[in-house]
Amino acid sequence: MRHIISLLMENEAGALSRVSGLFSARGYNIESLTVAPTEDSTLSRMTIVTSGSDEVIEQIIKQLNKLIDVVRVLDLNDGKYIERELMLVKVKASGQYRDEMKRISDIFRGRIIDVSDNTFTIELTGATSKLDAYIDSLDNDSIIETVRTGASGIGRGDRILKI
Amino acid sequence: MKPEIITGAEIVIRSLQKESVKFVFGYPGGAVLNIYDAIFKQTQFKHVLVRHEQAAVHAADAFSRATGKVGVALVTSGPGATNAVTGIATAFMDSIPMVVISGQVPTHAIGQDAFQECDTVGITRPCVKHNFLVKDVNNIASTIKKAFYLAATGRPGPVLVDIPKDITAEEAEFIYPKTISMRSYNPVIKGHTGQINKAIDLLVNAKKPMVYSGGGVVLGDASESLTNFVNELEFPVTSTLMGLGGFPASDSKFQGMLGMHGTYQANMAMQECDVLLAVGARFDDRVIGNPDNFLAKPKKIIHIDIDPASISKRVKIDVPIVGDVKNVLDEFILTYKDIKKTHDKSITSDWLKQIKEWADKDCMAFKDDGSQIKPQRVIQMLHKVTNGDAFVTSDVGQHQMWAAQYYAFDKPRRWINSGGLGTMGVGLPYAMGCQLAFPDSQVACVTGEASIQMCIQELSTCKQFNLPVKIINLNNRYMGMVRQWQEFFYGNRYAESYMDALPDFVKLAESYGHVGMKIEKSSDIEPALKEAFGPKLKERLVFMDFITDQSENVFPMIASGKGLSEMILAEDL
Ligand SMILES: Cc1ncc(C[n+]2csc(CCOP(=O)(O)OP(=O)(O)O)c2C)c(N)n1
Ligand SMILES: [Mg+2]
């Protein structure tokens, strides 16, 4: 099953490679991994999207906790959470495509952030599944380039990951 | 008080002194010259110059295994660090507390492909508990303090501190922190009371109980606590390769080692028990074989371990208890005392009878008509001649298994071997670490003619430091363990497992200034050992080259991937 794991770690050189190294060394899946410093600059927050059986996820959580730089780990799937990812898509927008692209973008609440004679660049945020759905709705030939940040996640309401 | 301003190199030395380090095992080079200059000017600890960095790390590792203290190694950048990697990985796999200090090229040269530069922190990352690159002279002392703290607490392990050369030349005030606390690192010591009660309840009601003791019992100094607890309950005990000595082998409750080359009774009891108490052990593949097969027989499993990640990793645990094994076992004893009166020990009598029947198979018997030297006999004689009280180190192969099987270890920290990584070459440097830690004790290195050649250069170190190690070379002219697998599983095709062009070990030992002996007759085993361990050669390293039966195999054996009850016994062939 797909899991979103959030963690706080010391903002030290090499901390990211300890996490990514753990996943490759133990053969765990990584769908995406995002990281940036938090409002407390000594801490970084990471969101890892992974998948595996319950046993594998349990091991991943334990192994992450075992890393010396990791301060706290939370499996967002243990409760209610919100997930968001940002995607930028450059699509063909000439002739017959131009109106069609605008229409689909509106349906998905995308924003056109750059326009040229032949292209639109569209910004889209949402859960990973929504971004997938947007891509699926486009004609493959019309996509020129895509870039995605990977998911970030946060618990709902009282579910807080903080030290 | 005036602040004490000293160089980074001096800070390194002073920090090691603050940690009461007695020995630093190392090898110099450009990036650590400042540190070596500071070593030259001090007398508080002894630097042991090895002949290869791998041996420095192994010796520091053995010092730690034998004493329980943190071992220390010092190597230069680039090749010094890469040579150390095998030693670090070996210590990591067996959770040995150790601090390795490596030199690095100057900070301005990092990333320039400088002479003798390598990404030491990157290379060692997957085989250390933690590592650091120190980029500011003001951080040296606190980083070394952290390194010792991390190495020795929680689940122990090696910690590497990489220090660029310019940082050791700069000056700073020396302040050694008294204590350390890290918000990201808080190992659990005390076990959960509710879980402990649950465990005791399961144990006293078990009809077929079994205790499975691992390396954590030795490393956690929990041997006495385990023995006391088991003596209260009178349960049968088995031990992993790493746990030998954690429970006295001469006690009638001890069923011998379990696992791939474990005894028939230990493996059968592991398989058939109804309640299993696992203490500081990790259910690894060489111990329980195939996990599905192991669980085919339903049983309740209680697991005490300092490392939460070891619990339910390969086998689902019913009663997990995270904590220091000694602390938890002492808690077990107290909890048990409260309900002792209600414990009906007779419910296990059928089980104990069953185990006795398995033991009567006498799976460790071996044929010996005296015509050739049997390796098992050498180990039995070694036990006799040393009164079972020696530090025994080993390399990796058949000789290692025979040493484990036939030298009945009654005390912890006496059996020193590489169980996790299985590193050939550790035997001699391990013996050096033990002998330096215990200069007046008997130290035997049980090795094979292939393994010993992987760190043979250390005979020179032994000469320099007068280490009277006794080397027991079980010379079968084969990479015996490889040959055994080829015999059983590859149709006797002995691909590259023959040790051709062997040196004359007697002359080799002599050329390093040691005593060499070649023993070819079974009747000479005991007299030769008596001579080597006797008063005349007490101060000398003796290299004993035992020419053994080439075709001997290690039994019992479980083929990899098979289950515990699927043993091959000597009598089956
Ligand atoms: C560094 C290293 N390389 C290879 C191996 C694989 N290996 C395991 S046992 C063995 C043979 C050991 O031969 P020897 O030291 O003569 O011991 P014997 O089995 O004959 O007692 C080999 C090659 C290993 N364990 N370590
Ligand atoms: Mg051999």
mmCIF file with all atom_site columns, C-alpha atoms and ligand atoms in Angstrom, chain B residues 398-399 447-451 473-481 499, ligand 2:
data_model
loop_
_atom_site.group_PDB
_atom_site.id
_atom_site.type_symbol
_atom_site.label_atom_id
_atom_site.label_alt_id
_atom_site.label_comp_id
_atom_site.label_asym_id
_atom_site.label_entity_id
_atom_site.label_seq_id
_atom_site.pdbx_PDB_ins_code
_atom_site.Cartn_x
_atom_site.Cartn_y
_atom_site.Cartn_z
_atom_site.occupancy
_atom_site.B_iso_or_equiv
_atom_site.pdbx_formal_charge
_atom_site.auth_seq_id
_atom_site.auth_comp_id
_atom_site.auth_asym_id
_atom_site.auth_atom_id
_atom_site.pdbx_PDB_model_num
ATOM   1  C  CA . GLN B 1 398 ? 35.326 -24.636 9.061  1.00 0.00 ? 398 GLN B CA 1
ATOM   2  C  CA . HIS B 1 399 ? 37.900 -23.959 11.773 1.00 0.00 ? 399 HIS B CA 1
ATOM   3  C  CA . THR B 1 447 ? 42.603 -20.047 11.969 1.00 0.00 ? 447 THR B CA 1
ATOM   4  C  CA . GLY B 1 448 ? 42.913 -21.741 8.593  1.00 0.00 ? 448 GLY B CA 1
ATOM   5  C  CA . GLU B 1 449 ? 45.751 -21.637 6.096  1.00 0.00 ? 449 GLU B CA 1
ATOM   6  C  CA . ALA B 1 450 ? 43.647 -19.441 3.774  1.00 0.00 ? 450 ALA B CA 1
ATOM   7  C  CA . SER B 1 451 ? 42.335 -16.978 6.356  1.00 0.00 ? 451 SER B CA 1
ATOM   8  C  CA . ASN B 1 473 ? 46.403 -23.095 12.179 1.00 0.00 ? 473 ASN B CA 1
ATOM   9  C  CA . LEU B 1 474 ? 44.038 -25.917 11.207 1.00 0.00 ? 474 LEU B CA 1
ATOM   10 C  CA . ASN B 1 475 ? 45.761 -26.528 7.909  1.00 0.00 ? 475 ASN B CA 1
ATOM   11 C  CA . ASN B 1 476 ? 43.565 -28.621 5.621  1.00 0.00 ? 476 ASN B CA 1
ATOM   12 C  CA . ARG B 1 477 ? 45.100 -27.296 2.387  1.00 0.00 ? 477 ARG B CA 1
ATOM   13 C  CA . TYR B 1 478 ? 41.627 -26.232 1.314  1.00 0.00 ? 478 TYR B CA 1
ATOM   14 C  CA . MET B 1 479 ? 39.320 -23.306 1.747  1.00 0.00 ? 479 MET B CA 1
ATOM   15 C  CA . GLY B 1 480 ? 37.525 -25.944 3.715  1.00 0.00 ? 480 GLY B CA 1
ATOM   16 C  CA . MET B 1 481 ? 34.162 -24.285 4.103  1.00 0.00 ? 481 MET B CA 1
ATOM   17 C  CA . MET B 1 499 ? 45.186 -23.683 -1.368 1.00 0.00 ? 499 MET B CA 1
HETATM 18 MG MG . MG  C 2 .   ? 41.681 -24.420 5.157  1.00 0.00 ? 2   MG  C MG 1
#
